[in-house]
Every structure is written in structure tokens, then in C-alpha cells.
Amino acid sequence: MPTIAVYPGSFDPLTNGHVDIITRGARLFDRIVVAVLVNADKAPLFEVAERVEIAQTVFKSLSNFDGLLVDYVARRQAQVIVRGLRAVSDFEFEFQMALMNQRLNGRIETVFMMPAEQYTYTSSRLIKEVFSLGGQVSGLVPEMVEQRLRRKFTARGSTRSRSRSGK
Ligand code: PNS
């Protein structure tokens, strides 16, 4: 029986840290389904459709989900939830989620994976903050994400001048 893993997240936006985890997961499991959360509490920068489009372009295979993660995982006949752990600060929330998901469905295992060292400080939140303030994010997100960020913040008129930094 193939081992199917679900890698869920907000992916707002997808970073190279996510790409790294997906690439590592793809070596470990027969199949890894990238699942974009539809209903986030926080107001996302990118619409779900755009987040899905980005991930589809980068990976050509993904899905989105609403409702309980464990229900989605079961519907996909997957056995594993993959989550990235970057630092101790991630641990508490991830530990709570893993145990709650275990209580909700004891047949689904959460597996934590470490990204490559150079992505241990990369987060979607910081990427948005740095970019919106005129900082460089090249190498930390796929090229397509950088283009979309540029488009989004230019449309909002909220980026500082990038001409000095060559962008
Ligand atoms: O990228 P994120 O924002 O850290 O991902 C969080 C996510 C999507 C994994 C989490 O919010 C989630 O699983 N949401 C679905 C609703 C659910 O199942 N909640 C109970 C989790 S214990």
C-alpha cells in the first residue's frame, strides 16, 4: 500500500523553505499532497486561488482544503501529515496541533521534517514584511512568488523604491 503524506499549510506565500520540505518529503513518501488551507483566521495577502496557482506551477500537483485537516487527510486516504520544524519556537504550536490531530484521528501520524539550514529563519510572515519594506527576498522564495509579491505591492502602492536595489 502506498504511503501518502499531506503537507498542509497557509502557504501565504510559498517559500523556498516549503519547497525544501516538499522535496524532502517526496523522497520519503510515495506521494506528497500539498494542501492549501482555505479558511485561515488571518486575512491572507494572496487569495487561495493564487496560492494554489503558485504551488501548481512550482509542483504541478496539489489541492486545497477546508474544515478539519484530519478529515481531509482521511478523504485523501493518506496516513501522514508532514510539518516543517524550523526552530524551538515552532515546537509548542506544532506539538499541540499534532496531539490534537492524534486525538481526532489516531490512525494519522504527524511527521516533522527539518528544512535545510539556510531556510531555518524563512517564514511567509517575514517574507511579506521584508518585501513590503523594500528588502530583498531573492533566493528565499520561488521566482514566481517574487514576481507576484512585486505585482501585489506595486498595485497597493506600498513598496518603497526598489530601483536602488536593482529590483
Ligand atoms: O501554514 P500554517 O498556517 O502554519 O498551517 C496551519 C494549518 C493549516 C496546518 C492548520 O491551521 C490546520 O490544520 N487547519 C485546519 C483546521 C484544523 O484541522 N484544525 C485543527 C488542527 S489541530
XYZ file of C-alpha atoms and ligand atoms in Angstrom:
189
model
C 0.000 0.000 0.000
C 1.492 3.385 -0.979
C 2.287 5.808 1.834
C 0.570 9.110 1.112
C 1.512 12.223 3.054
C -0.335 15.527 3.235
C 1.696 18.710 3.686
C -0.848 21.296 4.868
C -0.358 24.994 5.362
C -1.403 28.530 4.608
C 1.422 28.993 2.072
C 0.837 32.754 2.043
C 3.113 32.753 0.129
C 5.038 29.576 -0.665
C 8.695 29.945 0.357
C 11.809 28.010 -0.579
C 11.630 26.544 2.938
C 8.292 24.958 1.974
C 9.753 23.839 -1.359
C 12.629 22.209 0.515
C 10.295 20.278 2.849
C 8.149 19.131 -0.083
C 11.227 17.962 -1.984
C 12.487 16.039 1.070
C 9.023 14.600 1.697
C 8.747 13.454 -1.902
C 11.864 11.312 -1.355
C 10.383 9.748 1.775
C 6.771 9.063 0.797
C 5.188 7.529 -2.284
C 3.125 10.643 -2.700
C 3.010 14.030 -1.016
C -0.096 16.171 -1.373
C 0.409 19.875 -0.788
C -2.821 21.155 0.759
C -3.546 24.876 0.947
C -5.836 25.914 3.814
C -8.890 27.779 2.542
C -10.213 29.306 5.755
C -7.390 30.995 7.617
C -8.242 33.242 10.592
C -5.729 35.783 9.442
C -6.521 37.865 6.362
C -4.199 36.403 3.716
C -2.134 38.517 1.328
C -2.707 36.040 -1.519
C -6.148 34.669 -2.389
C -6.479 30.872 -2.177
C -6.729 30.649 -5.993
C -3.427 32.468 -6.358
C -1.685 30.373 -3.700
C -2.922 27.240 -5.439
C -1.807 28.566 -8.830
C 1.683 29.306 -7.498
C 2.079 25.874 -5.910
C 0.625 24.220 -9.011
C 3.146 25.995 -11.186
C 6.016 25.019 -8.910
C 4.861 21.432 -8.233
C 2.159 20.528 -10.721
C 0.265 18.586 -8.048
C -1.673 19.943 -5.154
C -5.055 20.542 -3.657
C -6.844 22.819 -1.240
C -8.896 22.008 1.800
C -11.454 23.427 4.149
C -12.574 22.096 7.531
C -10.635 19.692 9.718
C -7.244 18.644 8.456
C -7.634 15.043 9.689
C -10.873 14.705 7.700
C -9.124 15.907 4.575
C -6.207 13.532 5.184
C -8.615 10.609 5.597
C -10.526 11.587 2.437
C -7.244 11.523 0.511
C -6.565 8.055 2.002
C -3.302 9.459 3.340
C -1.640 8.224 6.526
C 0.787 11.035 7.306
C 0.730 14.793 7.952
C 4.056 16.450 7.208
C 5.015 19.641 9.018
C 8.263 21.554 8.931
C 10.054 22.393 12.173
C 12.495 25.256 11.934
C 13.255 26.197 15.494
C 12.241 25.544 19.082
C 9.754 28.417 18.720
C 7.742 26.312 16.233
C 7.603 23.397 18.601
C 4.874 24.389 21.034
C 2.183 25.109 18.432
C 3.182 22.125 16.306
C 3.143 19.839 19.361
C -0.379 20.986 20.259
C -1.624 20.512 16.698
C -0.028 17.074 16.364
C -1.560 15.855 19.631
C -4.981 17.316 18.813
C -4.881 15.690 15.386
C -3.802 12.421 17.037
C -6.808 12.648 19.366
C -9.126 13.407 16.442
C -7.794 10.515 14.374
C -5.294 8.149 15.982
C -4.519 6.432 12.683
C -2.888 9.527 11.191
C 0.717 10.238 12.151
C 2.371 13.659 12.108
C 5.949 13.596 10.856
C 8.189 16.623 11.407
C 10.891 17.441 8.927
C 13.732 19.958 9.211
C 14.395 22.229 6.276
C 17.908 22.866 5.028
C 19.816 25.124 7.405
C 19.610 28.160 5.112
C 15.808 28.165 5.428
C 15.559 27.857 9.200
C 14.718 31.544 9.551
C 12.449 31.782 6.482
C 8.748 32.263 7.135
C 5.901 33.555 4.955
C 5.266 36.269 7.521
C 8.833 37.581 7.432
C 8.973 37.356 3.644
C 5.886 39.597 3.393
C 7.218 42.020 5.974
C 10.699 42.289 4.462
C 9.390 42.635 0.923
C 6.770 45.225 1.857
C 9.509 47.336 3.436
C 11.717 47.177 0.341
C 14.056 44.337 1.420
C 15.440 41.591 -0.813
C 13.835 38.142 -0.685
C 15.626 36.625 -3.698
C 16.665 33.046 -3.044
C 14.148 32.683 -0.224
C 11.045 32.276 -2.419
C 10.457 30.826 -5.890
C 10.947 33.397 -8.666
C 7.213 33.334 -9.386
C 6.414 34.327 -5.792
C 8.826 37.241 -6.003
C 7.119 38.424 -9.190
C 3.680 38.122 -7.567
C 4.841 39.983 -4.463
C 6.193 42.770 -6.653
C 2.920 42.945 -8.561
C 0.815 42.904 -5.408
C 2.740 45.539 -3.515
C 3.146 47.749 -6.586
C -0.622 47.603 -7.106
C -1.089 48.606 -3.468
C 1.497 51.334 -3.888
C 3.030 50.277 -0.613
C 6.577 49.260 -1.564
C 9.476 51.546 -1.019
C 11.543 52.262 -4.143
C 13.300 49.122 -5.327
C 15.260 50.824 -8.105
C 18.217 51.344 -5.796
C 18.390 47.642 -5.032
C 18.190 46.733 -8.729
C 14.692 45.217 -8.482
O 0.955 27.233 7.433
P 0.193 27.217 8.742
O -0.683 28.457 8.855
O 1.095 27.036 9.930
O -0.787 25.935 8.689
C -1.696 25.655 9.741
C -2.661 24.506 9.364
C -3.303 24.778 8.017
C -1.892 23.211 9.273
C -3.716 24.400 10.498
O -4.269 25.669 10.735
C -4.852 23.417 10.187
O -4.648 22.232 10.163
N -6.061 23.953 9.896
C -7.232 23.136 9.528
C -8.289 23.088 10.630
C -7.933 22.025 11.650
O -7.873 20.847 11.381
N -7.689 22.496 12.883
C -7.322 21.647 13.967
C -5.824 21.407 13.968
S -5.329 20.653 15.455
